[in-house]
Backbone as CSV, one residue per row, in Angstrom:
resi,resn,N_x,N_y,N_z,CA_x,CA_y,CA_z,C_x,C_y,C_z
1,UNK,-5.613,44.124,-61.094,-6.344,43.204,-62.045,-5.651,42.033,-62.325
2,UNK,-6.706,41.077,-62.385,-5.980,39.588,-62.656,-5.602,39.266,-63.978
3,UNK,-4.331,38.613,-64.125,-4.239,38.182,-65.576,-4.699,36.741,-65.888
4,UNK,-4.952,36.659,-66.951,-5.286,35.509,-67.638,-4.254,34.240,-67.573
5,UNK,-4.625,33.220,-67.505,-3.615,32.132,-67.510,-3.059,32.054,-68.792
6,UNK,-1.788,31.705,-68.875,-1.035,31.953,-70.142,-1.307,30.463,-71.065
7,UNK,-0.742,30.432,-72.207,-0.539,29.420,-72.814,-0.117,28.188,-72.084
8,UNK,1.140,28.364,-71.488,1.893,27.378,-70.723,0.887,26.874,-69.659
9,UNK,0.204,27.567,-69.049,-0.787,27.142,-67.896,-1.655,26.122,-68.507
10,UNK,-2.435,26.636,-69.657,-3.390,25.922,-70.146,-3.053,24.532,-70.988
11,UNK,-1.687,24.583,-71.502,-1.227,23.288,-71.863,-0.832,22.232,-70.586
12,UNK,-0.471,22.913,-69.762,0.121,21.961,-68.355,-1.412,21.515,-67.774
13,UNK,-2.249,22.240,-68.030,-3.864,22.014,-67.469,-4.233,20.533,-68.260
14,UNK,-4.276,20.710,-69.535,-4.531,19.486,-70.439,-3.692,18.147,-69.911
15,UNK,-2.439,18.365,-69.948,-1.551,17.394,-69.434,-1.884,16.762,-68.273
16,UNK,-2.297,17.702,-67.260,-2.623,17.162,-65.884,-4.152,16.589,-66.012
17,UNK,-4.913,16.896,-67.004,-6.179,16.260,-66.982,-5.755,14.808,-67.662
18,UNK,-4.941,14.652,-68.537,-4.661,13.273,-69.228,-3.893,12.353,-68.321
19,UNK,-3.081,13.008,-67.727,-2.278,12.367,-66.461,-3.052,11.679,-65.452
20,UNK,-4.159,12.356,-65.019,-5.029,12.046,-64.217,-5.955,10.967,-64.748
21,UNK,-6.456,11.051,-65.884,-7.206,10.119,-66.855,-6.164,8.609,-66.783
22,UNK,-4.900,8.898,-67.038,-4.165,7.642,-67.157,-4.143,6.834,-66.003
23,UNK,-4.368,7.612,-64.753,-4.415,6.903,-63.434,-5.749,6.736,-62.931
24,UNK,-6.655,7.040,-63.792,-8.074,6.904,-63.506,-8.443,7.533,-62.231
25,UNK,-7.898,8.739,-62.143,-8.345,9.575,-60.971,-9.164,10.572,-61.405
26,UNK,-10.285,10.294,-61.323,-11.609,11.262,-61.866,-11.646,12.567,-61.085
27,UNK,-11.278,12.441,-59.715,-11.514,13.632,-59.097,-10.443,14.740,-59.497
28,UNK,-9.257,14.190,-59.804,-8.150,15.307,-60.233,-8.736,15.763,-61.824
29,UNK,-9.172,14.734,-62.511,-9.921,15.175,-63.894,-10.812,16.439,-63.646
30,UNK,-11.813,16.056,-62.720,-12.895,17.143,-62.497,-12.256,18.431,-61.878
31,UNK,-11.199,18.123,-61.033,-10.543,19.704,-60.823,-9.992,20.346,-61.944
32,UNK,-9.756,20.016,-62.898,-9.505,20.739,-64.106,-10.504,21.360,-64.889
33,UNK,-11.707,21.134,-64.525,-13.028,21.557,-65.136,-13.645,22.835,-64.487
34,UNK,-14.071,23.753,-65.068,-14.693,24.922,-64.637,-16.206,24.514,-64.288
35,UNK,-16.721,25.066,-63.256,-18.027,24.596,-62.576,-19.143,24.709,-63.676
36,UNK,-19.013,25.563,-64.825,-19.741,25.549,-65.955,-19.057,24.755,-67.130
37,UNK,-18.591,23.732,-67.125,-18.073,22.998,-68.127,-19.230,22.544,-68.929
38,UNK,-18.841,22.332,-70.425,-19.872,21.632,-71.424,-18.830,20.720,-72.019
39,UNK,-19.246,19.221,-72.002,-18.497,18.381,-72.480,-19.316,17.772,-73.706
40,UNK,-18.813,17.361,-74.862,-19.579,16.647,-75.890,-18.652,15.767,-76.460
41,UNK,-19.163,14.389,-76.765,-18.552,13.499,-77.582,-19.696,12.801,-78.480
42,UNK,-19.312,11.952,-79.428,-20.576,11.258,-80.197,-21.242,10.230,-79.355
43,UNK,-20.664,9.721,-78.336,-21.710,8.741,-77.506,-22.326,9.417,-76.660
44,UNK,-21.822,10.182,-75.644,-22.796,10.982,-74.642,-23.467,11.991,-75.177
45,UNK,-23.043,12.621,-76.189,-23.712,13.812,-76.581,-23.297,14.939,-75.658
46,UNK,-24.130,15.829,-75.340,-23.657,17.107,-74.556,-23.820,16.929,-73.062
47,UNK,-22.950,17.004,-72.273,-23.101,16.907,-70.865,-22.560,18.255,-70.293
48,UNK,-23.229,18.823,-69.177,-22.868,19.912,-68.458,-22.706,19.784,-66.983
49,UNK,-21.645,20.721,-66.385,-21.415,20.734,-64.999,-21.053,19.622,-64.271
50,UNK,-21.697,19.343,-63.222,-21.600,18.034,-62.420,-21.612,16.844,-63.288
51,UNK,-22.618,16.749,-64.157,-22.882,15.537,-64.922,-21.645,15.080,-65.936
52,UNK,-20.852,16.102,-66.455,-19.576,15.825,-67.275,-18.817,15.439,-66.320
53,UNK,-18.549,15.924,-65.141,-17.573,15.416,-64.154,-17.932,13.866,-63.755
54,UNK,-19.125,13.626,-63.514,-19.438,12.437,-62.975,-19.231,11.327,-64.080
55,UNK,-19.343,11.699,-65.324,-19.280,10.903,-66.560,-17.893,10.319,-66.353
56,UNK,-16.842,11.099,-66.244,-15.445,10.729,-66.125,-15.106,9.650,-64.889
57,UNK,-15.928,10.180,-63.710,-15.880,9.424,-62.344,-16.522,7.895,-62.883
58,UNK,-17.628,7.856,-63.605,-18.152,6.549,-63.937,-17.323,5.762,-64.848
59,UNK,-16.562,6.318,-65.908,-15.751,5.689,-66.822,-14.418,5.196,-66.222
60,UNK,-13.768,5.955,-65.233,-12.726,5.619,-64.436,-12.922,4.346,-63.491
61,UNK,-14.098,4.576,-62.828,-14.492,3.375,-62.147,-14.756,2.115,-62.928
62,UNK,-15.435,2.164,-63.828,-15.816,0.881,-64.658,-14.610,0.321,-65.677
63,UNK,-13.760,1.110,-65.878,-12.697,1.078,-66.827,-11.451,0.232,-66.068
64,UNK,-11.658,-0.928,-65.604,-10.607,-1.719,-64.839,-9.400,-1.950,-66.093
65,UNK,-9.324,-2.299,-67.012,-8.225,-2.316,-68.051,-7.966,-1.126,-68.615
66,UNK,-8.656,-0.159,-68.413,-8.357,1.339,-69.327,-6.781,1.784,-69.370
67,UNK,-6.462,1.872,-70.481,-5.270,2.715,-70.585,-5.373,4.064,-71.515
68,UNK,-4.646,4.873,-71.117,-4.898,6.228,-71.846,-3.444,6.921,-71.865
69,UNK,-3.418,7.298,-73.169,-2.110,8.142,-73.579,-2.676,9.205,-74.358
70,UNK,-2.005,10.437,-74.079,-2.159,11.816,-74.912,-1.118,12.174,-75.435
71,UNK,-1.102,12.972,-76.355,0.007,13.374,-77.376,-0.485,14.615,-78.031
72,UNK,0.470,15.275,-78.779,0.173,16.551,-79.408,-0.634,17.410,-78.588
73,UNK,-0.403,17.827,-77.368,-1.146,18.825,-76.376,-0.487,20.031,-76.922
74,UNK,-1.517,21.003,-77.308,-1.214,22.549,-77.654,-2.145,23.296,-77.017
75,UNK,-1.783,24.512,-76.653,-2.688,25.487,-76.000,-2.288,26.843,-76.215
76,UNK,-3.178,27.774,-76.410,-2.761,29.266,-76.445,-3.605,29.918,-75.153
77,UNK,-3.876,31.016,-75.077,-4.262,31.731,-73.917,-5.877,31.430,-73.863
78,UNK,-6.634,31.045,-74.974,-8.062,30.692,-74.897,-8.523,29.270,-75.376
79,UNK,-7.660,28.661,-76.063,-8.019,27.308,-76.603,-7.042,26.265,-76.540
80,UNK,-7.280,25.128,-76.693,-6.293,24.156,-76.790,-6.732,22.839,-77.430
81,UNK,-5.862,21.866,-77.727,-6.178,20.704,-78.387,-5.342,19.417,-77.865
82,UNK,-5.646,18.189,-78.170,-4.859,16.961,-77.931,-5.314,15.983,-78.737
83,UNK,-4.419,14.973,-78.635,-4.869,13.835,-79.422,-4.576,12.507,-78.305
84,UNK,-5.692,12.012,-78.167,-5.519,10.622,-77.023,-6.063,9.653,-77.579
85,UNK,-5.510,8.593,-76.719,-5.979,6.997,-77.316,-6.258,6.419,-75.932
86,UNK,-7.569,5.822,-76.242,-7.764,4.803,-75.066,-8.043,3.267,-75.684
87,UNK,-7.537,2.485,-74.779,-7.686,0.949,-75.062,-8.476,0.487,-73.571
88,UNK,-9.542,-0.411,-73.944,-10.137,-0.914,-72.797,-11.216,-2.019,-73.414
89,UNK,-11.883,-2.848,-72.384,-12.811,-3.620,-72.662,-14.110,-3.157,-72.502
90,UNK,-14.883,-2.986,-73.630,-16.501,-2.407,-73.496,-17.084,-3.558,-72.823
91,UNK,-18.369,-3.099,-72.346,-19.049,-3.887,-71.586,-19.763,-5.311,-72.455
92,UNK,-19.596,-5.094,-73.724,-19.902,-6.282,-74.558,-18.783,-7.520,-74.474
93,UNK,-17.593,-7.091,-73.668,-16.544,-7.836,-73.886,-15.481,-7.875,-74.876
94,UNK,-15.997,-6.776,-75.649,-15.052,-6.491,-77.062,-14.025,-5.547,-76.636
95,UNK,-12.896,-5.704,-77.285,-11.651,-4.704,-76.783,-11.815,-3.394,-77.977
96,UNK,-11.683,-2.236,-77.269,-11.756,-1.148,-77.704,-10.555,-0.142,-78.032
97,UNK,-10.132,0.198,-79.172,-8.807,1.243,-79.252,-9.563,2.254,-80.008
98,UNK,-9.672,3.474,-79.043,-10.240,4.519,-79.761,-9.236,5.779,-79.727
99,UNK,-9.243,6.335,-80.853,-8.168,7.539,-81.146,-9.045,8.676,-81.193
100,UNK,-8.763,9.854,-80.218,-9.789,10.868,-80.176,-8.886,11.997,-80.397
101,UNK,-9.694,13.011,-81.037,-9.034,14.468,-81.135,-9.867,15.390,-80.233
102,UNK,-9.259,15.889,-79.137,-10.154,16.882,-78.258,-9.619,18.201,-78.455
103,UNK,-10.594,19.043,-78.341,-10.612,20.529,-78.415,-10.992,20.973,-76.907
104,UNK,-10.429,22.286,-76.397,-10.819,22.824,-75.360,-10.842,24.359,-75.522
105,UNK,-11.832,25.116,-74.617,-11.607,26.180,-74.413,-11.500,26.474,-72.905
106,UNK,-10.899,27.832,-72.352,-10.463,27.903,-70.946,-11.300,29.149,-70.393
107,UNK,-11.685,29.249,-69.190,-11.963,30.221,-68.503,-11.729,30.275,-67.131
108,UNK,-11.175,31.403,-66.685,-10.703,31.250,-65.139,-9.594,30.246,-64.736
109,UNK,-8.740,29.907,-65.677,-7.853,28.989,-65.481,-8.215,27.467,-65.616
110,UNK,-9.317,27.233,-66.015,-9.784,25.595,-66.180,-10.416,25.695,-67.400
111,UNK,-10.634,24.399,-67.652,-11.197,23.954,-68.906,-12.736,24.129,-68.746
112,UNK,-13.304,25.068,-69.535,-14.832,25.357,-69.608,-15.536,24.611,-70.836
113,UNK,-14.966,24.215,-71.821,-15.620,23.419,-72.831,-14.366,22.320,-73.493
114,UNK,-14.968,21.139,-73.536,-14.197,20.035,-73.793,-14.918,19.204,-74.980
115,UNK,-14.486,19.257,-76.232,-15.037,18.321,-77.310,-14.132,17.220,-77.590
116,UNK,-14.917,16.119,-77.624,-14.064,14.957,-78.068,-14.539,14.540,-79.344
117,UNK,-13.754,14.237,-80.298,-14.169,13.789,-81.424,-13.556,12.453,-81.985
118,UNK,-14.253,11.351,-82.422,-13.682,10.240,-82.962,-14.664,9.534,-83.878
119,UNK,-14.163,8.607,-84.501,-14.781,7.797,-85.487,-15.834,6.941,-84.955
120,UNK,-17.189,7.452,-85.023,-18.171,6.934,-84.374,-18.537,5.259,-84.853
121,UNK,-18.509,5.332,-86.188,-18.696,4.164,-86.890,-17.533,3.057,-86.582
122,UNK,-16.239,3.545,-86.451,-15.366,2.499,-86.099,-15.429,2.023,-84.605
123,UNK,-15.886,2.911,-83.560,-16.016,2.745,-82.378,-17.366,1.659,-82.289
124,UNK,-18.341,1.886,-82.959,-19.673,1.124,-82.947,-19.149,-0.185,-83.299
125,UNK,-18.227,-0.294,-84.402,-17.823,-1.771,-85.147,-17.031,-2.368,-83.707
126,UNK,-16.135,-1.833,-83.365,-15.263,-2.524,-82.246,-16.375,-2.792,-80.921
127,UNK,-17.125,-2.193,-80.673,-17.896,-2.236,-79.391,-19.100,-3.380,-79.738
128,UNK,-19.671,-3.604,-81.077,-20.623,-4.213,-81.441,-20.478,-4.949,-82.380
129,UNK,-19.442,-5.268,-83.240,-19.239,-6.090,-83.995,-19.658,-5.485,-85.485
130,UNK,-19.521,-6.398,-86.632,-20.083,-5.775,-87.842,-21.268,-5.204,-87.898
131,UNK,-22.357,-5.580,-87.128,-23.735,-4.810,-86.892,-23.528,-3.533,-86.495
132,UNK,-22.744,-3.348,-85.430,-22.625,-2.032,-84.971,-22.026,-1.287,-86.007
133,UNK,-20.994,-1.545,-86.720,-20.450,-0.793,-87.728,-21.470,-0.431,-88.977
134,UNK,-22.133,-1.397,-89.200,-23.269,-1.146,-90.451,-24.336,-0.042,-89.972
135,UNK,-24.823,-0.363,-88.618,-25.938,0.458,-88.391,-25.524,1.744,-87.844
136,UNK,-23.994,2.023,-87.436,-23.683,3.331,-87.210,-23.914,4.482,-88.251
137,UNK,-24.610,3.882,-89.400,-24.834,5.159,-90.478,-26.119,5.357,-90.314
138,UNK,-26.981,4.958,-89.292,-28.351,5.579,-89.318,-28.180,6.274,-87.985
139,UNK,-29.312,7.013,-87.821,-29.484,7.727,-86.524,-29.712,6.885,-85.411
140,UNK,-30.389,5.850,-85.488,-30.935,4.829,-84.502,-29.960,4.532,-83.279
141,UNK,-28.772,3.860,-83.788,-27.627,3.415,-82.906,-27.232,4.481,-81.907
142,UNK,-26.952,5.856,-82.600,-26.572,7.040,-81.552,-27.507,7.282,-80.642
143,UNK,-28.856,7.381,-81.158,-29.884,7.658,-80.212,-29.947,6.705,-79.200
144,UNK,-30.135,5.407,-79.494,-30.234,4.164,-78.487,-29.080,4.079,-77.520
145,UNK,-27.909,4.229,-78.089,-26.635,4.445,-77.466,-26.576,5.424,-76.299
146,UNK,-26.982,6.495,-76.651,-26.952,7.822,-76.068,-28.115,7.727,-74.783
147,UNK,-29.210,6.952,-75.150,-30.239,6.722,-74.012,-29.547,5.889,-72.916
148,UNK,-29.110,4.755,-73.372,-28.287,3.592,-72.564,-27.254,4.286,-71.573
149,UNK,-26.240,4.869,-72.306,-25.185,5.413,-71.371,-25.740,6.625,-70.335
150,UNK,-26.851,7.485,-70.760,-27.443,8.441,-69.939,-28.116,7.681,-68.871
151,UNK,-28.836,6.579,-69.298,-29.269,5.717,-67.981,-28.300,5.361,-66.961
152,UNK,-27.154,4.804,-67.554,-26.042,4.136,-66.899,-25.391,5.435,-66.013
153,UNK,-25.184,6.494,-66.548,-24.984,7.639,-65.782,-25.892,8.165,-64.611
154,UNK,-27.129,8.106,-64.946,-28.118,8.393,-63.879,-28.014,7.330,-62.766
155,UNK,-27.908,6.211,-63.091,-27.677,5.280,-61.844,-26.632,5.289,-61.145
156,UNK,-25.469,5.696,-61.725,-23.906,6.108,-61.098,-24.202,7.348,-60.300
157,UNK,-24.794,8.214,-60.708,-25.040,9.502,-59.891,-25.733,9.283,-58.801
158,UNK,-26.770,8.609,-58.823,-27.894,8.076,-57.567,-26.929,7.406,-56.465
159,UNK,-25.926,6.427,-57.029,-25.234,5.881,-56.170,-24.134,6.669,-55.280
160,UNK,-23.429,7.780,-55.985,-22.500,8.492,-55.596,-23.078,9.713,-54.712
161,UNK,-24.281,10.005,-54.850,-24.930,11.259,-54.253,-25.695,10.947,-53.234
């Protein structure tokens, strides 16, 4: 009978994921994900499977000045969490400092669920200025932004496949 991965394994898996992210090694990040991965954040919404993995590939490729650091990594046999910070230049040319709280679920020794939570209003303000910050209170920016990032991901996936 196979044993389930330990809390230590799951903590190391999260560390491996963020170490790879800090090197912009999206393939190493994707290797931490279960084939049935479900990812969610306020910008992309919910992504599953290869699309979630390709999101990281896209972000690592376009994030030329991206720096990432993770802390407070904890895990048990089934769930985990981390706090991580990303600094980068957004496509608008504006600097972003994003503080993210991540939660994870594990299956078969891999991450099967990954949820990133951050202050969407603050992120919009950094990305788009005062108008972005104010309009973040309405459903329109999230909807429009989600459509834009999904189109960008569609184009990226066509290029790599």
